[in-house]
Each structure stands twice: as structure tokens, then as C-alpha cells.
PDB file of C-alpha atoms in Angstrom:
ATOM      1  CA  UNK A   1       0.000   0.000   0.000  1.00  0.00           C
ATOM      2  CA  UNK A   2       1.233   3.488  -0.925  1.00  0.00           C
ATOM      3  CA  UNK A   3      -1.124   6.196   0.354  1.00  0.00           C
ATOM      4  CA  UNK A   4      -1.125   9.992   0.738  1.00  0.00           C
ATOM      5  CA  UNK A   5      -3.797  12.174   2.394  1.00  0.00           C
ATOM      6  CA  UNK A   6      -4.533  15.842   1.716  1.00  0.00           C
ATOM      7  CA  UNK A   7      -6.742  18.301   3.613  1.00  0.00           C
ATOM      8  CA  UNK A   8      -8.892  20.744   1.610  1.00  0.00           C
ATOM      9  CA  UNK A   9     -11.115  21.593   4.544  1.00  0.00           C
ATOM     10  CA  UNK A  10     -13.749  20.209   4.888  1.00  0.00           C
ATOM     11  CA  UNK A  11     -12.625  17.613   2.318  1.00  0.00           C
ATOM     12  CA  UNK A  12     -10.009  14.944   2.932  1.00  0.00           C
ATOM     13  CA  UNK A  13      -8.597  13.581  -0.312  1.00  0.00           C
ATOM     14  CA  UNK A  14      -6.719  10.290  -0.205  1.00  0.00           C
ATOM     15  CA  UNK A  15      -4.711   8.969  -3.154  1.00  0.00           C
ATOM     16  CA  UNK A  16      -3.004   5.619  -3.318  1.00  0.00           C
ATOM     17  CA  UNK A  17      -2.123   2.305  -4.885  1.00  0.00           C
ATOM     18  CA  UNK A  18      -2.713  -1.143  -3.426  1.00  0.00           C
ATOM     19  CA  UNK A  19      -1.853  -4.689  -4.394  1.00  0.00           C
ATOM     20  CA  UNK A  20      -4.622  -7.276  -4.643  1.00  0.00           C
ATOM     21  CA  UNK A  21      -6.432  -7.036  -1.337  1.00  0.00           C
ATOM     22  CA  UNK A  22      -9.679  -7.676   0.507  1.00  0.00           C
ATOM     23  CA  UNK A  23     -11.227  -4.487   1.886  1.00  0.00           C
ATOM     24  CA  UNK A  24     -13.770  -4.644   4.720  1.00  0.00           C
ATOM     25  CA  UNK A  25     -15.303  -1.636   6.493  1.00  0.00           C
ATOM     26  CA  UNK A  26     -17.453  -2.369   9.511  1.00  0.00           C
ATOM     27  CA  UNK A  27     -19.106   1.050   9.613  1.00  0.00           C
ATOM     28  CA  UNK A  28     -19.473   3.282  12.650  1.00  0.00           C
ATOM     29  CA  UNK A  29     -21.846   3.615  15.567  1.00  0.00           C
ATOM     30  CA  UNK A  30     -21.715   7.414  15.543  1.00  0.00           C
ATOM     31  CA  UNK A  31     -24.952   9.261  14.967  1.00  0.00           C
ATOM     32  CA  UNK A  32     -25.946   9.720  11.322  1.00  0.00           C
ATOM     33  CA  UNK A  33     -25.432  13.487  11.155  1.00  0.00           C
ATOM     34  CA  UNK A  34     -21.740  13.122  11.992  1.00  0.00           C
ATOM     35  CA  UNK A  35     -20.966  10.764   9.133  1.00  0.00           C
ATOM     36  CA  UNK A  36     -18.944  11.158   5.969  1.00  0.00           C
ATOM     37  CA  UNK A  37     -19.501  10.109   2.382  1.00  0.00           C
ATOM     38  CA  UNK A  38     -16.532   8.682   0.503  1.00  0.00           C
ATOM     39  CA  UNK A  39     -16.481   9.273  -3.256  1.00  0.00           C
ATOM     40  CA  UNK A  40     -14.205   6.490  -4.549  1.00  0.00           C
ATOM     41  CA  UNK A  41     -12.700   6.886  -8.028  1.00  0.00           C
ATOM     42  CA  UNK A  42     -10.836   3.897  -9.472  1.00  0.00           C
ATOM     43  CA  UNK A  43      -8.139   5.085 -11.870  1.00  0.00           C
ATOM     44  CA  UNK A  44      -6.841   1.571 -12.560  1.00  0.00           C
ATOM     45  CA  UNK A  45      -8.008  -1.824 -11.349  1.00  0.00           C
ATOM     46  CA  UNK A  46     -11.306  -3.292 -10.178  1.00  0.00           C
ATOM     47  CA  UNK A  47     -13.219  -3.653  -6.920  1.00  0.00           C
ATOM     48  CA  UNK A  48     -16.152  -6.037  -6.522  1.00  0.00           C
ATOM     49  CA  UNK A  49     -18.130  -6.339  -3.325  1.00  0.00           C
ATOM     50  CA  UNK A  50     -21.250  -5.223  -1.504  1.00  0.00           C
ATOM     51  CA  UNK A  51     -22.388  -2.161   0.418  1.00  0.00           C
ATOM     52  CA  UNK A  52     -24.642  -3.171   3.281  1.00  0.00           C
ATOM     53  CA  UNK A  53     -25.871  -6.108   1.201  1.00  0.00           C
ATOM     54  CA  UNK A  54     -26.142  -4.239  -2.120  1.00  0.00           C
ATOM     55  CA  UNK A  55     -23.636  -5.591  -4.679  1.00  0.00           C
ATOM     56  CA  UNK A  56     -21.368  -3.229  -6.594  1.00  0.00           C
ATOM     57  CA  UNK A  57     -18.546  -3.460  -9.122  1.00  0.00           C
ATOM     58  CA  UNK A  58     -16.276  -0.593 -10.155  1.00  0.00           C
ATOM     59  CA  UNK A  59     -13.390  -0.511 -12.611  1.00  0.00           C
ATOM     60  CA  UNK A  60     -11.094   2.037 -14.223  1.00  0.00           C
ATOM     61  CA  UNK A  61     -12.706   5.461 -14.580  1.00  0.00           C
ATOM     62  CA  UNK A  62     -15.783   4.634 -12.471  1.00  0.00           C
ATOM     63  CA  UNK A  63     -16.979   6.473  -9.370  1.00  0.00           C
ATOM     64  CA  UNK A  64     -18.660   4.921  -6.315  1.00  0.00           C
ATOM     65  CA  UNK A  65     -20.084   6.471  -3.119  1.00  0.00           C
ATOM     66  CA  UNK A  66     -19.888   4.819   0.294  1.00  0.00           C
ATOM     67  CA  UNK A  67     -21.308   5.859   3.679  1.00  0.00           C
ATOM     68  CA  UNK A  68     -18.712   5.490   6.427  1.00  0.00           C
ATOM     69  CA  UNK A  69     -21.424   4.679   8.973  1.00  0.00           C
ATOM     70  CA  UNK A  70     -22.521   1.542   7.101  1.00  0.00           C
ATOM     71  CA  UNK A  71     -20.636  -1.692   6.339  1.00  0.00           C
ATOM     72  CA  UNK A  72     -19.048  -2.453   2.972  1.00  0.00           C
ATOM     73  CA  UNK A  73     -16.400  -4.786   1.629  1.00  0.00           C
ATOM     74  CA  UNK A  74     -15.063  -6.760  -1.279  1.00  0.00           C
ATOM     75  CA  UNK A  75     -12.072  -7.928  -3.303  1.00  0.00           C
ATOM     76  CA  UNK A  76      -9.885  -5.436  -5.177  1.00  0.00           C
ATOM     77  CA  UNK A  77      -7.258  -6.177  -7.800  1.00  0.00           C
ATOM     78  CA  UNK A  78      -3.989  -4.273  -7.955  1.00  0.00           C
ATOM     79  CA  UNK A  79      -5.382  -0.750  -8.087  1.00  0.00           C
ATOM     80  CA  UNK A  80      -4.755   2.982  -8.240  1.00  0.00           C
ATOM     81  CA  UNK A  81      -7.495   5.161  -6.776  1.00  0.00           C
ATOM     82  CA  UNK A  82      -8.628   8.481  -5.305  1.00  0.00           C
ATOM     83  CA  UNK A  83     -11.028   8.819  -2.357  1.00  0.00           C
ATOM     84  CA  UNK A  84     -12.687  12.126  -1.467  1.00  0.00           C
ATOM     85  CA  UNK A  85     -14.137  12.073   2.064  1.00  0.00           C
ATOM     86  CA  UNK A  86     -16.883  14.655   2.619  1.00  0.00           C
ATOM     87  CA  UNK A  87     -18.748  15.400   5.878  1.00  0.00           C
ATOM     88  CA  UNK A  88     -22.491  15.072   5.284  1.00  0.00           C
ATOM     89  CA  UNK A  89     -22.906  18.438   6.968  1.00  0.00           C
ATOM     90  CA  UNK A  90     -21.210  19.998   3.931  1.00  0.00           C
ATOM     91  CA  UNK A  91     -24.398  19.220   1.990  1.00  0.00           C
ATOM     92  CA  UNK A  92     -26.822  20.259   4.736  1.00  0.00           C
ATOM     93  CA  UNK A  93     -28.022  23.359   2.876  1.00  0.00           C
ATOM     94  CA  UNK A  94     -28.494  21.544  -0.435  1.00  0.00           C
ATOM     95  CA  UNK A  95     -30.813  18.663   0.448  1.00  0.00           C
ATOM     96  CA  UNK A  96     -33.865  18.567   2.662  1.00  0.00           C
ATOM     97  CA  UNK A  97     -33.232  14.850   3.166  1.00  0.00           C
ATOM     98  CA  UNK A  98     -29.820  13.307   2.600  1.00  0.00           C
ATOM     99  CA  UNK A  99     -30.038  10.732  -0.236  1.00  0.00           C
ATOM    100  CA  UNK A 100     -28.986   7.118   0.239  1.00  0.00           C
ATOM    101  CA  UNK A 101     -25.674   6.975  -1.618  1.00  0.00           C
ATOM    102  CA  UNK A 102     -24.190   3.853  -0.036  1.00  0.00           C
ATOM    103  CA  UNK A 103     -22.930   1.630  -2.856  1.00  0.00           C
ATOM    104  CA  UNK A 104     -24.215   4.041  -5.504  1.00  0.00           C
ATOM    105  CA  UNK A 105     -22.326   4.248  -8.810  1.00  0.00           C
ATOM    106  CA  UNK A 106     -22.455   7.571 -10.687  1.00  0.00           C
ATOM    107  CA  UNK A 107     -23.189   6.945 -14.350  1.00  0.00           C
ATOM    108  CA  UNK A 108     -24.785  10.233 -15.457  1.00  0.00           C
ATOM    109  CA  UNK A 109     -23.064  13.050 -17.326  1.00  0.00           C
ATOM    110  CA  UNK A 110     -22.668  14.908 -14.008  1.00  0.00           C
ATOM    111  CA  UNK A 111     -21.103  11.778 -12.521  1.00  0.00           C
ATOM    112  CA  UNK A 112     -18.622  11.483 -15.372  1.00  0.00           C
ATOM    113  CA  UNK A 113     -17.759  15.156 -15.033  1.00  0.00           C
ATOM    114  CA  UNK A 114     -17.234  14.719 -11.286  1.00  0.00           C
ATOM    115  CA  UNK A 115     -14.964  11.715 -11.900  1.00  0.00           C
ATOM    116  CA  UNK A 116     -12.857  13.774 -14.317  1.00  0.00           C
ATOM    117  CA  UNK A 117     -12.690  16.615 -11.791  1.00  0.00           C
ATOM    118  CA  UNK A 118     -11.575  14.321  -8.949  1.00  0.00           C
ATOM    119  CA  UNK A 119      -8.873  12.776 -11.135  1.00  0.00           C
ATOM    120  CA  UNK A 120      -7.612  16.206 -12.194  1.00  0.00           C
ATOM    121  CA  UNK A 121      -7.726  17.506  -8.614  1.00  0.00           C
ATOM    122  CA  UNK A 122      -5.661  14.568  -7.380  1.00  0.00           C
ATOM    123  CA  UNK A 123      -2.989  15.289  -9.991  1.00  0.00           C
ATOM    124  CA  UNK A 124      -2.930  18.996  -9.119  1.00  0.00           C
ATOM    125  CA  UNK A 125      -2.889  18.657  -5.318  1.00  0.00           C
ATOM    126  CA  UNK A 126       0.913  18.630  -4.856  1.00  0.00           C
ATOM    127  CA  UNK A 127       1.118  22.053  -6.558  1.00  0.00           C
ATOM    128  CA  UNK A 128      -2.005  23.604  -5.007  1.00  0.00           C
ATOM    129  CA  UNK A 129      -1.341  26.847  -3.125  1.00  0.00           C
ATOM    130  CA  UNK A 130      -2.770  27.019   0.402  1.00  0.00           C
ATOM    131  CA  UNK A 131      -4.723  30.173  -0.391  1.00  0.00           C
ATOM    132  CA  UNK A 132      -6.650  28.385  -3.162  1.00  0.00           C
ATOM    133  CA  UNK A 133      -7.940  25.453  -1.116  1.00  0.00           C
ATOM    134  CA  UNK A 134     -11.289  27.006  -0.199  1.00  0.00           C
ATOM    135  CA  UNK A 135     -12.099  27.718  -3.847  1.00  0.00           C
ATOM    136  CA  UNK A 136     -11.236  24.184  -4.937  1.00  0.00           C
ATOM    137  CA  UNK A 137     -13.098  22.473  -2.096  1.00  0.00           C
ATOM    138  CA  UNK A 138     -16.244  24.527  -2.743  1.00  0.00           C
ATOM    139  CA  UNK A 139     -16.120  23.689  -6.466  1.00  0.00           C
ATOM    140  CA  UNK A 140     -15.763  19.986  -5.666  1.00  0.00           C
ATOM    141  CA  UNK A 141     -18.709  20.048  -3.234  1.00  0.00           C
ATOM    142  CA  UNK A 142     -20.932  21.747  -5.818  1.00  0.00           C
ATOM    143  CA  UNK A 143     -20.039  19.127  -8.443  1.00  0.00           C
ATOM    144  CA  UNK A 144     -20.758  16.351  -5.947  1.00  0.00           C
ATOM    145  CA  UNK A 145     -24.139  17.877  -5.152  1.00  0.00           C
ATOM    146  CA  UNK A 146     -24.991  17.971  -8.868  1.00  0.00           C
ATOM    147  CA  UNK A 147     -24.087  14.290  -9.272  1.00  0.00           C
ATOM    148  CA  UNK A 148     -26.047  13.434  -6.124  1.00  0.00           C
ATOM    149  CA  UNK A 149     -29.066  15.257  -7.500  1.00  0.00           C
ATOM    150  CA  UNK A 150     -29.085  12.849 -10.451  1.00  0.00           C
ATOM    151  CA  UNK A 151     -29.253   9.978  -7.962  1.00  0.00           C
ATOM    152  CA  UNK A 152     -32.102  11.674  -6.136  1.00  0.00           C
ATOM    153  CA  UNK A 153     -34.086  12.091  -9.354  1.00  0.00           C
ATOM    154  CA  UNK A 154     -33.488   8.511 -10.410  1.00  0.00           C
ATOM    155  CA  UNK A 155     -34.413   7.031  -7.009  1.00  0.00           C
ATOM    156  CA  UNK A 156     -37.306   9.372  -6.310  1.00  0.00           C
ATOM    157  CA  UNK A 157     -35.845  10.685  -3.048  1.00  0.00           C
ATOM    158  CA  UNK A 158     -37.277  13.760  -1.365  1.00  0.00           C
ATOM    159  CA  UNK A 159     -35.939  16.805  -3.210  1.00  0.00           C
ATOM    160  CA  UNK A 160     -37.817  19.695  -4.728  1.00  0.00           C
ATOM    161  CA  UNK A 161     -36.334  20.216  -8.198  1.00  0.00           C
ATOM    162  CA  UNK A 162     -38.855  22.880  -9.232  1.00  0.00           C
ATOM    163  CA  UNK A 163     -37.035  25.479  -7.172  1.00  0.00           C
ATOM    164  CA  UNK A 164     -33.421  24.447  -7.834  1.00  0.00           C
ATOM    165  CA  UNK A 165     -32.943  27.132 -10.518  1.00  0.00           C
ATOM    166  CA  UNK A 166     -34.439  29.793  -8.236  1.00  0.00           C
ATOM    167  CA  UNK A 167     -32.157  28.757  -5.379  1.00  0.00           C
ATOM    168  CA  UNK A 168     -29.078  28.833  -7.603  1.00  0.00           C
ATOM    169  CA  UNK A 169     -29.908  32.348  -8.856  1.00  0.00           C
ATOM    170  CA  UNK A 170     -30.680  33.677  -5.393  1.00  0.00           C
ATOM    171  CA  UNK A 171     -27.589  32.047  -3.878  1.00  0.00           C
ATOM    172  CA  UNK A 172     -25.358  33.850  -6.372  1.00  0.00           C
ATOM    173  CA  UNK A 173     -27.069  37.136  -5.496  1.00  0.00           C
ATOM    174  CA  UNK A 174     -26.654  36.526  -1.766  1.00  0.00           C
ATOM    175  CA  UNK A 175     -22.963  35.665  -1.994  1.00  0.00           C
ATOM    176  CA  UNK A 176     -22.346  38.791  -4.110  1.00  0.00           C
ATOM    177  CA  UNK A 177     -24.087  41.013  -1.543  1.00  0.00           C
ATOM    178  CA  UNK A 178     -22.953  39.621   1.807  1.00  0.00           C
ATOM    179  CA  UNK A 179     -21.386  42.941   2.799  1.00  0.00           C
ATOM    180  CA  UNK A 180     -24.705  44.754   2.371  1.00  0.00           C
ATOM    181  CA  UNK A 181     -26.334  45.100   5.785  1.00  0.00           C
ATOM    182  CA  UNK A 182     -29.727  45.666   4.105  1.00  0.00           C
ATOM    183  CA  UNK A 183     -29.617  42.267   2.384  1.00  0.00           C
ATOM    184  CA  UNK A 184     -33.048  40.753   3.045  1.00  0.00           C
ATOM    185  CA  UNK A 185     -35.823  38.724   1.422  1.00  0.00           C
ATOM    186  CA  UNK A 186     -37.502  41.973   0.390  1.00  0.00           C
ATOM    187  CA  UNK A 187     -34.326  43.178  -1.365  1.00  0.00           C
ATOM    188  CA  UNK A 188     -34.022  39.839  -3.168  1.00  0.00           C
ATOM    189  CA  UNK A 189     -37.654  39.950  -4.290  1.00  0.00           C
ATOM    190  CA  UNK A 190     -37.238  43.464  -5.659  1.00  0.00           C
ATOM    191  CA  UNK A 191     -33.825  43.122  -7.293  1.00  0.00           C
ATOM    192  CA  UNK A 192     -34.368  39.689  -8.857  1.00  0.00           C
ATOM    193  CA  UNK A 193     -38.088  40.175  -9.551  1.00  0.00           C
ATOM    194  CA  UNK A 194     -39.039  36.908  -7.848  1.00  0.00           C
ATOM    195  CA  UNK A 195     -42.403  36.355  -6.195  1.00  0.00           C
ATOM    196  CA  UNK A 196     -42.082  36.338  -2.412  1.00  0.00           C
ATOM    197  CA  UNK A 197     -43.982  33.042  -2.142  1.00  0.00           C
ATOM    198  CA  UNK A 198     -41.676  31.417  -4.708  1.00  0.00           C
ATOM    199  CA  UNK A 199     -38.613  32.619  -2.815  1.00  0.00           C
ATOM    200  CA  UNK A 200     -39.869  31.287   0.497  1.00  0.00           C
ATOM    201  CA  UNK A 201     -40.872  27.907  -0.951  1.00  0.00           C
ATOM    202  CA  UNK A 202     -37.493  27.521  -2.678  1.00  0.00           C
ATOM    203  CA  UNK A 203     -35.576  28.051   0.575  1.00  0.00           C
ATOM    204  CA  UNK A 204     -37.983  26.291   2.937  1.00  0.00           C
ATOM    205  CA  UNK A 205     -35.884  23.047   2.905  1.00  0.00           C
ATOM    206  CA  UNK A 206     -32.844  25.109   3.956  1.00  0.00           C
ATOM    207  CA  UNK A 207     -34.513  26.699   6.957  1.00  0.00           C
ATOM    208  CA  UNK A 208     -35.596  29.879   5.183  1.00  0.00           C
ATOM    209  CA  UNK A 209     -33.919  32.717   3.294  1.00  0.00           C
ATOM    210  CA  UNK A 210     -32.721  34.606   6.374  1.00  0.00           C
ATOM    211  CA  UNK A 211     -31.164  31.457   7.781  1.00  0.00           C
ATOM    212  CA  UNK A 212     -29.356  30.841   4.493  1.00  0.00           C
ATOM    213  CA  UNK A 213     -28.022  34.416   4.430  1.00  0.00           C
ATOM    214  CA  UNK A 214     -26.705  34.006   7.974  1.00  0.00           C
ATOM    215  CA  UNK A 215     -25.061  30.705   7.121  1.00  0.00           C
ATOM    216  CA  UNK A 216     -23.321  32.228   4.099  1.00  0.00           C
ATOM    217  CA  UNK A 217     -22.024  35.100   6.217  1.00  0.00           C
ATOM    218  CA  UNK A 218     -20.783  32.716   8.891  1.00  0.00           C
ATOM    219  CA  UNK A 219     -19.032  30.508   6.327  1.00  0.00           C
ATOM    220  CA  UNK A 220     -17.248  33.572   4.952  1.00  0.00           C
ATOM    221  CA  UNK A 221     -16.341  34.732   8.468  1.00  0.00           C
ATOM    222  CA  UNK A 222     -14.946  31.323   9.343  1.00  0.00           C
ATOM    223  CA  UNK A 223     -12.774  31.322   6.209  1.00  0.00           C
ATOM    224  CA  UNK A 224     -11.396  34.778   7.091  1.00  0.00           C
ATOM    225  CA  UNK A 225     -10.701  33.872  10.728  1.00  0.00           C
ATOM    226  CA  UNK A 226      -8.867  30.671   9.814  1.00  0.00           C
ATOM    227  CA  UNK A 227      -6.815  32.289   7.056  1.00  0.00           C
ATOM    228  CA  UNK A 228      -3.289  32.757   8.470  1.00  0.00           C
ATOM    229  CA  UNK A 229      -2.587  35.902   6.443  1.00  0.00           C
ATOM    230  CA  UNK A 230      -5.839  37.774   7.141  1.00  0.00           C
ATOM    231  CA  UNK A 231      -5.478  40.089  10.130  1.00  0.00           C
ATOM    232  CA  UNK A 232      -8.718  42.065  10.038  1.00  0.00           C
ATOM    233  CA  UNK A 233     -10.245  42.747  13.447  1.00  0.00           C
ATOM    234  CA  UNK A 234     -13.441  41.091  14.607  1.00  0.00           C
ATOM    235  CA  UNK A 235     -15.249  44.408  14.120  1.00  0.00           C
ATOM    236  CA  UNK A 236     -13.941  44.758  10.564  1.00  0.00           C
ATOM    237  CA  UNK A 237     -15.042  41.216   9.710  1.00  0.00           C
ATOM    238  CA  UNK A 238     -18.492  41.873  11.150  1.00  0.00           C
ATOM    239  CA  UNK A 239     -18.776  45.062   9.120  1.00  0.00           C
ATOM    240  CA  UNK A 240     -17.563  43.645   5.802  1.00  0.00           C
ATOM    241  CA  UNK A 241     -19.987  40.722   6.092  1.00  0.00           C
ATOM    242  CA  UNK A 242     -23.031  42.832   6.874  1.00  0.00           C
ATOM    243  CA  UNK A 243     -23.570  41.978  10.562  1.00  0.00           C
ATOM    244  CA  UNK A 244     -25.330  44.752  12.458  1.00  0.00           C
ATOM    245  CA  UNK A 245     -22.609  44.838  15.155  1.00  0.00           C
ATOM    246  CA  UNK A 246     -19.536  42.920  16.358  1.00  0.00           C
ATOM    247  CA  UNK A 247     -21.559  41.682  19.331  1.00  0.00           C
ATOM    248  CA  UNK A 248     -24.261  40.197  17.098  1.00  0.00           C
ATOM    249  CA  UNK A 249     -21.570  38.609  14.921  1.00  0.00           C
ATOM    250  CA  UNK A 250     -19.783  37.065  17.911  1.00  0.00           C
ATOM    251  CA  UNK A 251     -22.998  35.722  19.431  1.00  0.00           C
ATOM    252  CA  UNK A 252     -24.197  34.212  16.145  1.00  0.00           C
ATOM    253  CA  UNK A 253     -20.787  32.717  15.357  1.00  0.00           C
ATOM    254  CA  UNK A 254     -20.511  31.149  18.826  1.00  0.00           C
ATOM    255  CA  UNK A 255     -23.991  29.635  18.616  1.00  0.00           C
ATOM    256  CA  UNK A 256     -23.240  27.918  15.295  1.00  0.00           C
ATOM    257  CA  UNK A 257     -19.560  27.019  15.596  1.00  0.00           C
ATOM    258  CA  UNK A 258     -19.314  26.369  19.317  1.00  0.00           C
ATOM    259  CA  UNK A 259     -16.629  28.961  20.039  1.00  0.00           C
ATOM    260  CA  UNK A 260     -16.084  32.703  19.781  1.00  0.00           C
ATOM    261  CA  UNK A 261     -14.515  34.281  16.674  1.00  0.00           C
ATOM    262  CA  UNK A 262     -11.402  35.153  18.718  1.00  0.00           C
ATOM    263  CA  UNK A 263     -11.031  31.554  19.908  1.00  0.00           C
ATOM    264  CA  UNK A 264     -11.476  30.250  16.373  1.00  0.00           C
ATOM    265  CA  UNK A 265      -8.695  32.550  15.158  1.00  0.00           C
ATOM    266  CA  UNK A 266      -6.284  31.796  18.015  1.00  0.00           C
ATOM    267  CA  UNK A 267      -6.740  28.009  17.807  1.00  0.00           C
ATOM    268  CA  UNK A 268      -7.046  27.851  14.015  1.00  0.00           C
ATOM    269  CA  UNK A 269     -10.116  25.620  14.240  1.00  0.00           C
ATOM    270  CA  UNK A 270     -13.778  25.726  15.278  1.00  0.00           C
ATOM    271  CA  UNK A 271     -15.786  23.192  17.244  1.00  0.00           C
ATOM    272  CA  UNK A 272     -18.117  22.491  14.326  1.00  0.00           C
ATOM    273  CA  UNK A 273     -17.752  18.872  13.106  1.00  0.00           C
ATOM    274  CA  UNK A 274     -17.982  20.149   9.511  1.00  0.00           C
ATOM    275  CA  UNK A 275     -14.196  20.610   9.613  1.00  0.00           C
ATOM    276  CA  UNK A 276     -12.243  17.838   7.953  1.00  0.00           C
ATOM    277  CA  UNK A 277      -9.306  18.291  10.372  1.00  0.00           C
ATOM    278  CA  UNK A 278     -10.228  15.377  12.648  1.00  0.00           C
ATOM    279  CA  UNK A 279     -10.735  13.082   9.682  1.00  0.00           C
ATOM    280  CA  UNK A 280      -7.405  14.198   8.225  1.00  0.00           C
ATOM    281  CA  UNK A 281      -5.665  13.571  11.540  1.00  0.00           C
ATOM    282  CA  UNK A 282      -7.111  10.048  11.683  1.00  0.00           C
ATOM    283  CA  UNK A 283      -5.716   9.332   8.192  1.00  0.00           C
ATOM    284  CA  UNK A 284      -2.320  10.710   9.241  1.00  0.00           C
ATOM    285  CA  UNK A 285      -2.271   8.525  12.360  1.00  0.00           C
ATOM    286  CA  UNK A 286      -3.279   5.498  10.273  1.00  0.00           C
ATOM    287  CA  UNK A 287      -0.473   6.097   7.768  1.00  0.00           C
ATOM    288  CA  UNK A 288       2.062   6.516  10.573  1.00  0.00           C
ATOM    289  CA  UNK A 289       0.982   3.260  12.220  1.00  0.00           C
ATOM    290  CA  UNK A 290       0.945   1.415   8.882  1.00  0.00           C
ATOM    291  CA  UNK A 291       4.445   2.620   7.955  1.00  0.00           C
ATOM    292  CA  UNK A 292       5.848   1.416  11.278  1.00  0.00           C
ATOM    293  CA  UNK A 293       4.669  -2.179  10.756  1.00  0.00           C
TER     294      UNK A 293
END
């Protein structure tokens, strides 16, 4: 086995080669919301097995999803592969009900595009600048969501597709106007000429428009606080992201991420399990123990 692990928070990307081997994963007893989905891309070789009783077979160029909380296993030939581990919480704002992806092969055009992207990302990782990681991880998550949506449509899972275009348009508007303290549903309705009822129905699965705006602002704040070269004060961050005051920003941030903005900056991490750091550390510890045997 020759394996490397990379952190593009919240993603953990693992690349490697293995000889012919039997792979068995027992799953985890952790609660469902804390789980991860592994997108497994086989570059060379084959893997045949079952995911919680559902048979699967993947070969060169094919992409498979596995849920780390559920058992899977099978026989793999000499192989070269890429695994992208994603916390389910990374998709929390995109799906009202998380689809069953365990053992699911991605055979749509979106799935093929995602497979190409993962392969290209794995090749580019050694040269990727630290300041670009957030952009690349967000792009990967969006591509994964698109491929997952195809699965949802095909399996009839609970997802409202009628409002997906509205959500995409509004999300772009929101992210472009985060610094505007007057950003509100009323402003969105007026500027984008969308019916208020349509707007509310489109964002109902995400907890409402205001909740989505807050989440976007908090995501941006978290990225700024954890960036080692950004030294803006807490007040400046609150102002540039449209919070009414530093106190409101700090209170909201603490409620969602489990620590104050100052603590997040000083420790370089938040308490939110969305971070891939713990998963990355577990891969690092595994590689260290494997290399010592």
C-alpha cells in the first residue's frame, strides 16, 4: 500500500495504490449526522463487493459512493485510486433529506464530469497553493451535489427540483451582496423580480432565506478567521460581512460554531464537526501506524 492524504477543509482527499487485497469496512456507531460520504474513483483496477448487502462493481474510470457509517467490503485487484471524504454536513443546505448513496455508482453526465474533476484535482494537489484550497473544495462540493441530484431524481428521493434554478440564482445574489447590511428577502424579491412566495418555498428546505443568508455570512467569516494571512479585526469582519454589530456577529458565530470568533482565530479551528481536520488527523495517524509495521 502506498497512500497519501490531503486536507482541503472540509474535504479529505486520499490517493493511493494497493496490491490485490480484501477491503472490509465495519461502519461506525456514531450518529448519522456526523458521518462522511466517501467518493471512490478507481483510476486503474477493479473492486467487486457489496455495500450493506447491495452488490457493486467498479473498474477504471468509475466512481462509487460509500457511507462510512454503514458496512461495505469486497475484493480489489492491484489498483490505483482516489477517495474524497466529505462530511455530510457539507451538503446540509443543499438537500432537505440526505439521499442514500451507499454503494451508488455515478453513471450520469454529471457523474462522469465529477470523476474527471476528482482525477484532475488529485494530480494537481501537490502544486495547489494554500490560499486556493477554499475555492477548490467549494467547487468539488458543488459538483458532488450535482451528481447526487441525479441519484435523487433517479431514485425518487425527497428533493424539490422545481425550485433548484431559483435557489441557484438567489444564492449567487446573496454571496455577491454579503457585505450589504440591508440584504433581506424583500431586497431579493425586488432586485431579482421573484415572487415572495416562490422565494420562500425555494428556501424552505434550507430553513428559510434569512437562515441561508446568515449561514453564508458565517461561512465567509470562518474562512477569514482561519486564514493565516488575514489580520482584520473582529469588528472589521463583522462590518464587511453585513452583521449589524460585532456583538451580534460574535454571538451568532458562537452559537453555530461552538466557540467565539477570537477563539477560532487563536486556535485555528472551530468546534463544528464540519471541519475535515479530525478526519485528516485520523488518516495521518493510520499512515504513521501502517508505515511502522
